[in-house]
Amino acid sequence: DLRNELYQHLLRLSMDFHQTHRVGELISRLTNDVTTLRATLTRDLGALLQQTLVLVGAVALMFVLNPLLSRFILILAPVMGVLAAGFGLFLQRASTRLQDELAGSTVVAEEVLQNIRVVKGFAREGFEIERFGRAVLGSVRAALRMLRIRSVFGAMIAFFGFSVIALILWFGGREVLAGRLTAGELIAFLIYGLTVAASVGTLVGLYASFQESIGASQRVFELIDTPPQLEDAPGALLIQDVRGEISFRDVHFGYEDEQHVLRGISLEIARGEVVALVGPSGAGKSTIFTLVPRFYDPTAGSILLDGIDLRQITQHSLREHLAIVPQETILFGGSVEENIRYGRLQASTTEVEAAARAANAHEFIADLPQGYHTLVGERGVRLSGGQRQRVAIARALLKDPRLLLLDEATSSLDSESEQLVQEALTRLMQGRTTMIIAHRLSTVRHADRILVLDKGRIVEAGTHEALLAGNGLYARLHAMQFREMTTLEA
Ligand code: ATP
């Protein structure tokens, strides 16, 4: 349950959180920390109950047998209390450190295995093995430190425990010699004393485990207690029929304080209009795309859908009405069919196929070894770039959203593949309000309107012809691209 709850919470947390936390760290909390907690709750809790009963029973019997001698046992209590308090704190800290170190090595492994192509391409296996080795060494050191604290703690408790037994033997021996105690009573008393010592020993070990899991639980609850940055407003609307008009009203935005990525964007996009965003790198095009699905809220100004402020709409219903086709298509590791169906989970096989046809993907899928059931490999690596794009388009088509955010791929495909993708995109855009980050002339030409962004502002707007005639930034960007193209062709 804890693992599920943590996972649900991670998915609820906003983009802002995910951009600042490393995947390996989150996976480690979801696995290592929860496992530590589970061990305590399942194994140690039962042992705690058992040992407490043994301890209480043995101490009670000792008092019944000889109240005078039993008083020595009471000396142990304050000593143990002080030791436990002191060592408990050390153990907690050492455990948090160990869990942090473990997470550190998970971060390294996750990052490297995700980017294995880069690692191999640069022949950096040796470097990465060393980096992971260092991270693991960190965990080993932390584990050793914890072991040392545990051992010193255990040894000290054992020392005091056996000192008390020696004391009982000495004092009891004198009592036997004086004839106030029988030898049998002393032996019985000592056996109970050893039982107490054994269960105190076990309890000390358990205490140490509990302190360690407090360290792990702090790491788990720190995440569970993090509130999502963006939450639905109370009484937020569940939108159903969307026309698809978007307005930006003097939108300002920065990812961090004092940073100005967007500086006063005002814009009206009509239903079904295709608007292309162009502009130099870093102008803020992708940032606009993160604001429309409300991954972030503007720092000033507002964005409206059909006249309703996005902050008044539930995030889920807003995102149900839009589809994002990113520049780099990342697929899930399942089959082609599963990847397309991600657009609408309850779609039938016929609907999946229809979407694939409309996306010009059916032919290549049919040629795959197992057709629609072919596994695409981790993140879709077994498909080509153009094929992945068409699967992504099919997925968006199946979702059938009113709003479309299209980040055109920069990498050039060969002209046949390019044409297939373009056709698919044209079908996808039909009848939907579309914002497209355009890198290609052919796309820009087909847009109803082009917005030229520079340094977070819209500096020019109009059709391709009008902007060229205006002889501004667009004309310059266009001339540059045209030069590149002619050089390439030459
Ligand atoms: P490109 O054409 O190169 O993709 P762009 O116009 O899409 O560029 P954006 O990605 O919107 O540009 O970036 C605008 C600015 O915002 C950049 O200066 C960038 O450094 C900054 N930026 C982008 N994403 C983040 C982020 N997650 N956190 C902090 N700053 C960011």
Coordinates of C-alpha atoms and ligand atoms in Angstrom, one line a residue:
D1 CA 0.0 0.0 0.0
L2 CA 2.8 2.4 0.9
R3 CA 4.5 1.7 -2.4
N4 CA 1.3 2.3 -4.3
E5 CA 0.5 5.4 -2.4
L6 CA 4.0 6.8 -3.1
Y7 CA 3.7 6.0 -6.8
Q8 CA 0.3 7.6 -7.1
H9 CA 1.6 10.6 -5.4
L10 CA 4.6 10.8 -7.7
L11 CA 2.3 10.8 -10.7
R12 CA 0.2 13.6 -9.1
L13 CA 3.2 15.8 -8.6
S14 CA 3.6 18.7 -11.1
M15 CA 6.1 18.9 -13.9
D16 CA 8.1 21.4 -11.8
F17 CA 8.8 18.7 -9.3
H18 CA 9.8 16.1 -11.9
Q19 CA 12.1 18.6 -13.6
T20 CA 14.1 19.1 -10.4
H21 CA 14.2 15.5 -9.2
R22 CA 16.3 12.7 -10.7
V23 CA 14.5 9.5 -11.8
G24 CA 17.0 7.2 -10.1
E25 CA 16.5 9.0 -6.8
L26 CA 12.7 8.6 -7.0
I27 CA 13.0 4.9 -8.0
S28 CA 15.3 4.3 -5.1
R29 CA 12.8 5.7 -2.7
L30 CA 10.1 3.7 -4.3
T31 CA 12.1 0.5 -4.0
N32 CA 15.0 0.6 -1.4
D33 CA 13.4 2.8 1.2
V34 CA 10.0 1.1 1.0
T35 CA 11.7 -2.3 1.2
T36 CA 13.6 -1.3 4.4
L37 CA 10.3 -0.2 5.9
R38 CA 8.6 -3.4 4.8
A39 CA 11.2 -5.5 6.5
T40 CA 10.7 -3.6 9.8
L41 CA 6.9 -3.9 9.6
T42 CA 6.7 -7.5 8.7
R43 CA 9.7 -9.2 10.4
D44 CA 10.6 -6.9 13.3
L45 CA 7.2 -6.0 14.6
G46 CA 6.4 -9.7 15.4
A47 CA 9.8 -10.2 17.1
L48 CA 9.2 -7.1 19.1
L49 CA 6.0 -8.4 20.6
Q50 CA 7.5 -11.8 21.3
Q51 CA 10.6 -10.5 23.0
T52 CA 8.7 -8.0 25.1
L53 CA 6.5 -10.8 26.4
V54 CA 9.6 -12.9 27.3
L55 CA 11.2 -10.0 29.0
V56 CA 8.2 -9.0 31.1
G57 CA 7.5 -12.6 32.0
A58 CA 11.1 -13.3 33.1
V59 CA 11.4 -10.1 35.1
A60 CA 8.0 -10.8 36.8
L61 CA 9.2 -14.4 37.8
M62 CA 12.4 -13.0 39.1
F63 CA 10.6 -10.6 41.4
V64 CA 8.4 -13.5 42.6
L65 CA 11.5 -15.6 43.2
N66 CA 13.6 -13.0 45.0
P67 CA 12.6 -9.3 45.2
L68 CA 15.9 -8.4 46.8
L69 CA 18.1 -9.7 44.0
S70 CA 15.8 -8.5 41.3
R71 CA 16.6 -4.9 42.2
F72 CA 19.9 -5.3 40.5
I73 CA 18.0 -5.8 37.3
L74 CA 16.5 -2.4 37.6
I75 CA 20.0 -0.8 37.5
L76 CA 20.0 -1.8 33.8
A77 CA 17.0 0.3 32.9
P78 CA 18.4 3.8 33.1
V79 CA 21.7 2.8 31.5
M80 CA 19.9 1.3 28.6
G81 CA 17.6 4.3 28.3
V82 CA 20.6 6.7 28.0
L83 CA 22.5 4.5 25.6
A84 CA 19.4 3.9 23.4
A85 CA 18.7 7.7 23.2
G86 CA 22.2 8.5 22.2
F87 CA 22.8 5.7 19.7
G88 CA 19.3 6.0 18.3
L89 CA 20.1 9.4 16.8
F90 CA 23.4 8.2 15.3
L91 CA 21.7 5.2 13.8
Q92 CA 18.9 7.3 12.3
R93 CA 21.4 9.6 10.7
A94 CA 23.6 6.8 9.5
S95 CA 20.6 5.1 7.9
T96 CA 19.4 8.2 6.1
R97 CA 23.0 8.6 4.8
L98 CA 23.0 5.0 3.6
Q99 CA 19.7 5.4 1.8
D100 CA 20.9 8.6 0.2
E101 CA 24.1 6.8 -1.0
L102 CA 22.1 3.9 -2.3
A103 CA 19.9 6.3 -4.2
G104 CA 23.0 8.0 -5.5
S105 CA 24.2 4.7 -7.1
T106 CA 20.7 4.1 -8.5
V107 CA 20.8 7.5 -10.1
V108 CA 24.1 6.7 -11.9
A109 CA 23.0 3.3 -13.1
E110 CA 19.6 4.6 -14.3
E111 CA 21.2 7.5 -16.2
V112 CA 23.8 5.3 -17.8
L113 CA 21.5 2.5 -18.8
Q114 CA 19.0 5.0 -20.3
N115 CA 21.7 6.6 -22.3
I116 CA 23.7 3.5 -23.2
R117 CA 24.1 4.7 -26.8
V118 CA 25.9 7.8 -25.8
V119 CA 28.1 5.9 -23.3
K120 CA 29.1 3.3 -25.9
G121 CA 29.3 5.9 -28.7
F122 CA 31.9 7.8 -26.7
A123 CA 33.5 4.5 -25.5
R124 CA 33.0 5.7 -21.9
E125 CA 32.3 2.3 -20.4
G126 CA 35.4 2.4 -18.2
F127 CA 34.6 5.9 -17.0
E128 CA 31.1 4.9 -16.1
I129 CA 32.1 1.7 -14.4
E130 CA 34.4 3.8 -12.2
R131 CA 31.7 6.3 -11.5
F132 CA 29.3 3.6 -10.5
G133 CA 32.1 2.0 -8.4
R134 CA 32.6 5.2 -6.5
A135 CA 28.9 5.5 -5.9
V136 CA 28.7 1.9 -4.6
L137 CA 31.8 2.5 -2.4
G138 CA 29.8 5.4 -0.9
S139 CA 27.0 3.0 0.1
V140 CA 29.6 0.5 1.4
R141 CA 31.1 3.2 3.6
A142 CA 27.8 4.3 4.9
A143 CA 26.8 0.7 5.6
L144 CA 30.0 0.0 7.5
R145 CA 29.5 3.1 9.5
M146 CA 26.1 1.9 10.5
L147 CA 27.4 -1.5 11.4
R148 CA 30.1 0.1 13.6
I149 CA 27.5 2.1 15.5
R150 CA 25.3 -0.9 15.9
S151 CA 28.2 -3.1 17.1
V152 CA 29.4 -0.6 19.7
F153 CA 25.9 -0.1 20.9
G154 CA 25.2 -3.8 21.2
A155 CA 28.6 -4.5 22.9
M156 CA 28.0 -1.8 25.5
I157 CA 24.5 -3.2 26.3
A158 CA 26.0 -6.7 26.5
F159 CA 28.7 -5.5 28.8
F160 CA 26.3 -3.9 31.2
G161 CA 23.9 -6.8 31.1
F162 CA 26.6 -9.3 32.0
S163 CA 28.0 -7.0 34.7
V164 CA 24.6 -7.2 36.3
I165 CA 24.6 -11.0 36.1
A166 CA 28.1 -11.0 37.8
L167 CA 26.7 -8.7 40.5
I168 CA 23.8 -11.1 41.1
L169 CA 26.2 -14.0 41.2
W170 CA 28.4 -12.2 43.7
F171 CA 25.6 -11.0 45.9
G172 CA 23.5 -14.2 45.6
G173 CA 26.6 -16.3 46.4
R174 CA 27.1 -14.4 49.7
E175 CA 23.4 -14.9 50.4
V176 CA 23.7 -18.7 49.8
L177 CA 26.8 -18.8 52.1
A178 CA 24.9 -16.9 54.8
G179 CA 22.1 -19.5 54.4
R180 CA 19.4 -17.0 53.4
L181 CA 19.1 -18.4 49.9
T182 CA 19.3 -22.0 48.5
A183 CA 21.7 -22.8 45.7
G184 CA 18.7 -24.0 43.6
E185 CA 17.0 -20.6 43.9
L186 CA 20.2 -18.8 42.8
I187 CA 20.5 -21.1 39.8
A188 CA 16.9 -20.6 38.9
F189 CA 17.3 -16.8 39.3
L190 CA 20.4 -16.8 37.1
I191 CA 18.7 -18.7 34.3
Y192 CA 15.9 -16.1 34.3
G193 CA 18.6 -13.4 34.4
L194 CA 20.2 -14.9 31.2
T195 CA 16.8 -15.1 29.6
V196 CA 16.3 -11.4 30.3
A197 CA 19.8 -10.6 29.0
A198 CA 19.1 -12.5 25.8
S199 CA 15.8 -10.8 25.1
V200 CA 17.3 -7.4 26.0
G201 CA 20.0 -8.2 23.4
T202 CA 17.4 -9.0 20.7
L203 CA 15.4 -5.9 21.6
V204 CA 18.4 -3.7 21.2
G205 CA 18.9 -5.1 17.7
L206 CA 15.3 -4.4 17.0
Y207 CA 15.6 -1.0 18.4
A208 CA 18.5 -0.4 16.0
S209 CA 16.4 -1.6 13.0
F210 CA 13.5 0.7 14.0
Q211 CA 15.8 3.6 14.1
E212 CA 17.1 2.7 10.7
S213 CA 13.7 2.5 9.2
I214 CA 12.9 5.9 10.7
G215 CA 15.6 7.1 8.4
A216 CA 14.1 5.4 5.4
S217 CA 10.5 6.5 6.3
Q218 CA 11.6 10.1 6.5
R219 CA 12.8 9.8 2.9
V220 CA 9.5 8.2 1.9
F221 CA 7.2 10.6 3.7
E222 CA 9.2 13.6 2.6
L223 CA 7.9 12.8 -0.9
I224 CA 4.4 11.9 0.2
D225 CA 4.2 15.2 2.1
T226 CA 5.3 17.3 -0.9
P227 CA 2.2 18.9 -2.2
P228 CA 1.8 19.2 -6.0
Q229 CA 2.7 22.7 -7.1
L230 CA -0.4 23.0 -9.3
E231 CA -3.6 21.7 -7.9
D232 CA -7.1 22.0 -9.3
A233 CA -8.9 25.0 -7.9
P234 CA -11.8 24.1 -5.6
G235 CA -14.8 23.7 -7.8
A236 CA -12.7 23.5 -11.0
L237 CA -14.7 22.8 -14.1
L238 CA -14.8 19.5 -15.8
I239 CA -15.0 20.6 -19.4
Q240 CA -16.7 18.3 -21.9
D241 CA -17.5 20.0 -25.2
V242 CA -14.6 22.1 -26.2
R243 CA -14.7 24.5 -29.2
G244 CA -11.0 25.1 -29.1
E245 CA -10.4 28.8 -28.9
I246 CA -7.3 29.8 -27.1
S247 CA -6.4 33.2 -25.8
F248 CA -3.2 34.4 -24.2
R249 CA -3.7 37.6 -22.2
D250 CA -0.5 39.4 -21.5
V251 CA 1.2 36.2 -20.3
H252 CA 4.5 36.5 -18.5
F253 CA 6.5 33.5 -17.4
G254 CA 9.8 32.3 -16.0
Y255 CA 10.8 28.9 -14.8
E256 CA 12.6 30.5 -11.9
D257 CA 12.3 33.7 -10.1
E258 CA 13.7 36.7 -11.9
Q259 CA 13.9 34.8 -15.1
H260 CA 11.9 36.2 -18.0
V261 CA 11.2 33.6 -20.6
L262 CA 7.9 35.0 -21.8
R263 CA 7.4 38.7 -21.6
G264 CA 3.8 39.7 -22.3
I265 CA 2.4 37.3 -24.9
S266 CA -1.1 38.3 -26.1
L267 CA -2.7 36.1 -28.7
E268 CA -6.1 34.9 -29.9
I269 CA -6.4 31.6 -31.7
A270 CA -9.7 30.8 -33.4
R271 CA -11.3 27.4 -33.5
G272 CA -9.6 25.2 -36.0
E273 CA -6.9 27.7 -36.8
V274 CA -3.3 26.5 -37.5
V275 CA -0.8 28.7 -36.0
A276 CA 2.9 28.2 -36.5
L277 CA 5.5 29.4 -34.0
V278 CA 8.9 30.3 -35.4
G279 CA 11.9 32.1 -33.9
P280 CA 15.5 31.7 -32.9
S281 CA 16.5 29.1 -30.4
G282 CA 15.6 30.0 -26.8
A283 CA 12.9 32.4 -27.9
G284 CA 10.3 30.6 -25.8
K285 CA 8.4 28.4 -28.3
S286 CA 8.6 25.2 -26.2
T287 CA 7.7 27.2 -23.1
I288 CA 4.4 28.3 -24.7
F289 CA 3.7 24.6 -25.2
T290 CA 4.2 23.8 -21.6
L291 CA 1.7 26.5 -20.5
V292 CA -1.2 25.3 -22.7
P293 CA -1.5 21.9 -21.0
R294 CA -1.0 23.8 -17.7
F295 CA 2.3 22.1 -16.8
Y296 CA 3.1 25.4 -15.3
D297 CA 1.0 28.5 -14.6
P298 CA 1.9 31.9 -16.0
T299 CA 3.6 34.2 -13.5
A300 CA 1.4 37.0 -14.7
G301 CA -1.5 37.2 -17.1
S302 CA -3.8 34.4 -18.1
I303 CA -4.5 31.7 -20.7
L304 CA -8.1 30.9 -21.6
L305 CA -9.7 28.0 -23.4
D306 CA -13.1 28.9 -24.8
G307 CA -13.1 32.0 -22.5
I308 CA -12.4 30.0 -19.4
D309 CA -9.2 30.5 -17.5
L310 CA -7.1 27.3 -17.5
R311 CA -6.8 27.6 -13.7
Q312 CA -10.6 27.1 -13.5
I313 CA -10.5 23.8 -15.4
T314 CA -9.5 20.4 -13.9
Q315 CA -6.1 19.5 -15.2
H316 CA -7.3 16.1 -16.2
S317 CA -10.2 17.3 -18.3
L318 CA -8.1 19.9 -19.9
R319 CA -5.5 17.4 -21.0
E320 CA -8.1 15.0 -22.2
H321 CA -8.9 17.5 -24.9
L322 CA -5.5 18.1 -26.2
A323 CA -2.7 16.0 -27.7
I324 CA 1.0 16.7 -27.8
V325 CA 3.2 15.4 -30.5
P326 CA 6.7 16.0 -29.3
Q327 CA 9.8 16.6 -31.4
E328 CA 11.4 13.4 -30.1
T329 CA 8.8 10.6 -30.1
I330 CA 9.3 8.4 -27.1
L331 CA 7.3 5.2 -27.1
F332 CA 6.6 2.7 -24.4
G333 CA 8.4 -0.6 -24.5
G334 CA 5.2 -2.6 -25.4
S335 CA 3.7 -3.5 -28.8
V336 CA 2.9 -1.0 -31.6
E337 CA -0.8 -1.6 -30.9
E338 CA -0.4 -0.7 -27.2
N339 CA 1.5 2.4 -28.1
I340 CA -1.3 3.6 -30.4
R341 CA -4.0 2.7 -28.0
Y342 CA -2.4 4.9 -25.4
G343 CA -4.3 7.7 -27.1
R344 CA -7.7 6.2 -26.1
L345 CA -7.4 3.1 -23.9
Q346 CA -10.8 1.7 -24.7
A347 CA -10.4 1.9 -28.5
S348 CA -11.1 -1.3 -30.5
T349 CA -8.5 -3.0 -32.7
T350 CA -10.4 -1.7 -35.8
E351 CA -10.1 1.9 -34.5
V352 CA -6.4 1.4 -33.8
E353 CA -5.9 0.2 -37.3
A354 CA -8.0 3.1 -38.8
A355 CA -5.8 5.6 -36.9
A356 CA -2.7 3.9 -38.1
R357 CA -3.9 4.1 -41.7
A358 CA -4.7 7.8 -41.4
A359 CA -1.2 8.3 -40.0
N360 CA 0.3 6.5 -42.9
A361 CA 1.6 3.9 -40.5
H362 CA -0.4 0.9 -41.4
E363 CA 1.8 -0.3 -44.3
F364 CA 5.0 -0.4 -42.3
I365 CA 3.3 -1.9 -39.3
A366 CA 1.8 -4.7 -41.4
D367 CA 5.3 -5.4 -42.7
L368 CA 6.7 -5.8 -39.1
P369 CA 7.4 -9.5 -38.1
Q370 CA 4.3 -9.6 -35.8
G371 CA 2.4 -6.8 -37.3
Y372 CA 0.6 -4.7 -34.7
H373 CA 1.9 -7.0 -31.9
T374 CA 5.5 -6.4 -32.6
L375 CA 7.4 -5.1 -29.6
V376 CA 9.0 -1.7 -30.3
G377 CA 11.9 -2.1 -27.8
E378 CA 12.9 0.1 -25.0
R379 CA 11.4 3.6 -25.8
G380 CA 10.7 2.5 -29.3
V381 CA 14.3 2.0 -30.5
R382 CA 13.4 -0.7 -32.9
L383 CA 11.5 1.7 -35.1
S384 CA 13.0 4.3 -37.3
G385 CA 12.6 8.0 -36.4
G386 CA 10.0 8.6 -39.1
Q387 CA 8.1 5.4 -38.1
R388 CA 8.0 6.5 -34.5
Q389 CA 6.6 9.8 -35.5
R390 CA 3.8 8.2 -37.4
V391 CA 3.0 6.0 -34.5
A392 CA 2.8 9.1 -32.3
I393 CA 0.5 10.8 -34.9
A394 CA -1.7 7.7 -34.9
R395 CA -1.9 7.9 -31.1
A396 CA -2.9 11.5 -31.3
L397 CA -5.5 10.8 -34.0
L398 CA -7.0 8.1 -31.9
K399 CA -7.3 10.5 -29.0
D400 CA -9.2 12.8 -31.3
P401 CA -8.5 16.0 -29.4
R402 CA -9.8 19.5 -30.1
L403 CA -6.4 21.1 -29.5
L404 CA -3.1 20.0 -30.9
L405 CA 0.4 20.9 -29.9
L406 CA 2.8 19.8 -32.5
D407 CA 6.5 20.2 -32.1
E408 CA 7.9 19.4 -35.5
A409 CA 11.0 17.2 -35.6
T410 CA 14.1 19.0 -36.6
S411 CA 16.0 16.0 -37.9
S412 CA 15.3 15.7 -41.5
L413 CA 13.8 12.6 -42.9
D414 CA 14.3 11.4 -46.4
S415 CA 11.8 12.9 -48.8
E416 CA 9.6 9.9 -49.1
S417 CA 9.3 9.5 -45.3
E418 CA 9.0 13.2 -45.0
Q419 CA 6.0 13.2 -47.3
L420 CA 4.3 10.4 -45.4
V421 CA 4.7 12.3 -42.2
Q422 CA 3.5 15.5 -43.7
E423 CA 0.4 13.9 -45.1
A424 CA -0.3 12.3 -41.7
L425 CA 0.1 15.6 -40.0
T426 CA -2.2 17.4 -42.4
R427 CA -4.9 14.8 -41.6
L428 CA -4.2 15.1 -37.9
M429 CA -4.5 18.9 -38.0
Q430 CA -7.8 18.9 -39.9
G431 CA -10.6 20.6 -37.9
R432 CA -8.4 21.0 -34.8
T433 CA -7.0 24.1 -33.3
T434 CA -3.3 23.6 -33.8
M435 CA -0.2 25.3 -32.5
I436 CA 2.9 24.0 -34.2
I437 CA 6.6 24.8 -33.6
A438 CA 7.7 24.8 -37.2
H439 CA 11.1 24.1 -38.5
R440 CA 10.2 23.4 -42.1
L441 CA 9.2 25.8 -44.8
S442 CA 6.5 23.5 -46.1
T443 CA 4.8 23.5 -42.7
V444 CA 5.0 27.2 -42.3
R445 CA 3.4 27.8 -45.7
H446 CA 0.4 25.7 -44.7
A447 CA -0.2 27.6 -41.5
D448 CA -3.1 30.1 -41.3
R449 CA -0.9 32.4 -39.4
I450 CA 2.8 32.6 -38.4
L451 CA 3.9 34.1 -35.1
V452 CA 7.6 35.1 -34.9
L453 CA 8.9 34.9 -31.4
D454 CA 12.1 36.6 -30.1
K455 CA 13.3 36.8 -26.5
G456 CA 9.9 35.9 -25.1
R457 CA 7.8 38.4 -27.2
I458 CA 5.8 38.1 -30.4
V459 CA 7.7 40.4 -32.7
E460 CA 5.9 39.7 -36.0
A461 CA 2.6 37.9 -37.0
G462 CA 1.0 37.2 -40.4
T463 CA 1.0 34.9 -43.3
H464 CA 4.2 33.6 -44.9
E465 CA 3.9 36.1 -47.9
A466 CA 3.1 39.1 -45.7
L467 CA 6.0 38.4 -43.4
L468 CA 8.4 38.0 -46.2
A469 CA 7.2 41.3 -47.6
G470 CA 7.7 42.9 -44.2
N471 CA 11.4 42.1 -44.5
G472 CA 11.9 41.6 -40.7
L473 CA 13.2 38.8 -38.5
Y474 CA 11.1 36.2 -40.4
A475 CA 12.5 37.2 -43.7
R476 CA 16.0 36.9 -42.3
L477 CA 15.3 33.5 -40.7
H478 CA 13.8 32.4 -44.0
A479 CA 16.7 33.6 -46.1
M480 CA 19.1 31.7 -43.7
Q481 CA 17.1 28.5 -44.1
F482 CA 16.9 28.9 -47.8
R483 CA 20.6 29.4 -48.1
E484 CA 21.2 26.2 -46.0
M485 CA 18.8 24.3 -48.2
T486 CA 20.5 25.4 -51.4
T487 CA 23.9 24.6 -50.0
L488 CA 22.7 21.1 -49.0
E489 CA 21.2 20.5 -52.4
A490 CA 24.4 21.7 -54.1
Ligands
ATP1 P1 14.4 25.9 -29.4 O1 14.0 26.3 -30.7 O2 15.9 25.9 -29.2 O3 13.8 24.6 -28.9 P2 12.6 27.5 -27.8 O4 12.2 28.7 -28.4 O5 11.7 26.4 -27.8 O6 14.0 27.1 -28.3 P3 12.4 27.4 -24.9 O7 12.7 25.9 -24.8 O8 11.0 27.8 -24.7 O9 13.0 27.9 -26.3 O10 13.4 28.1 -23.9 C1 13.3 29.5 -23.5 C2 14.2 29.8 -22.4 O11 13.8 29.1 -21.2 C3 15.7 29.3 -22.6 O12 16.5 30.4 -22.3 C4 15.9 28.2 -21.6 O13 17.1 28.3 -21.1 C5 14.8 28.4 -20.6 N1 14.3 27.1 -20.1 C6 13.6 26.2 -20.8 N2 13.2 25.2 -20.1 C7 13.6 25.4 -18.8 C8 13.4 24.8 -17.5 N3 12.8 23.6 -17.4 N4 14.0 25.4 -16.5 C9 14.6 26.6 -16.6 N5 14.8 27.2 -17.7 C10 14.3 26.7 -18.8

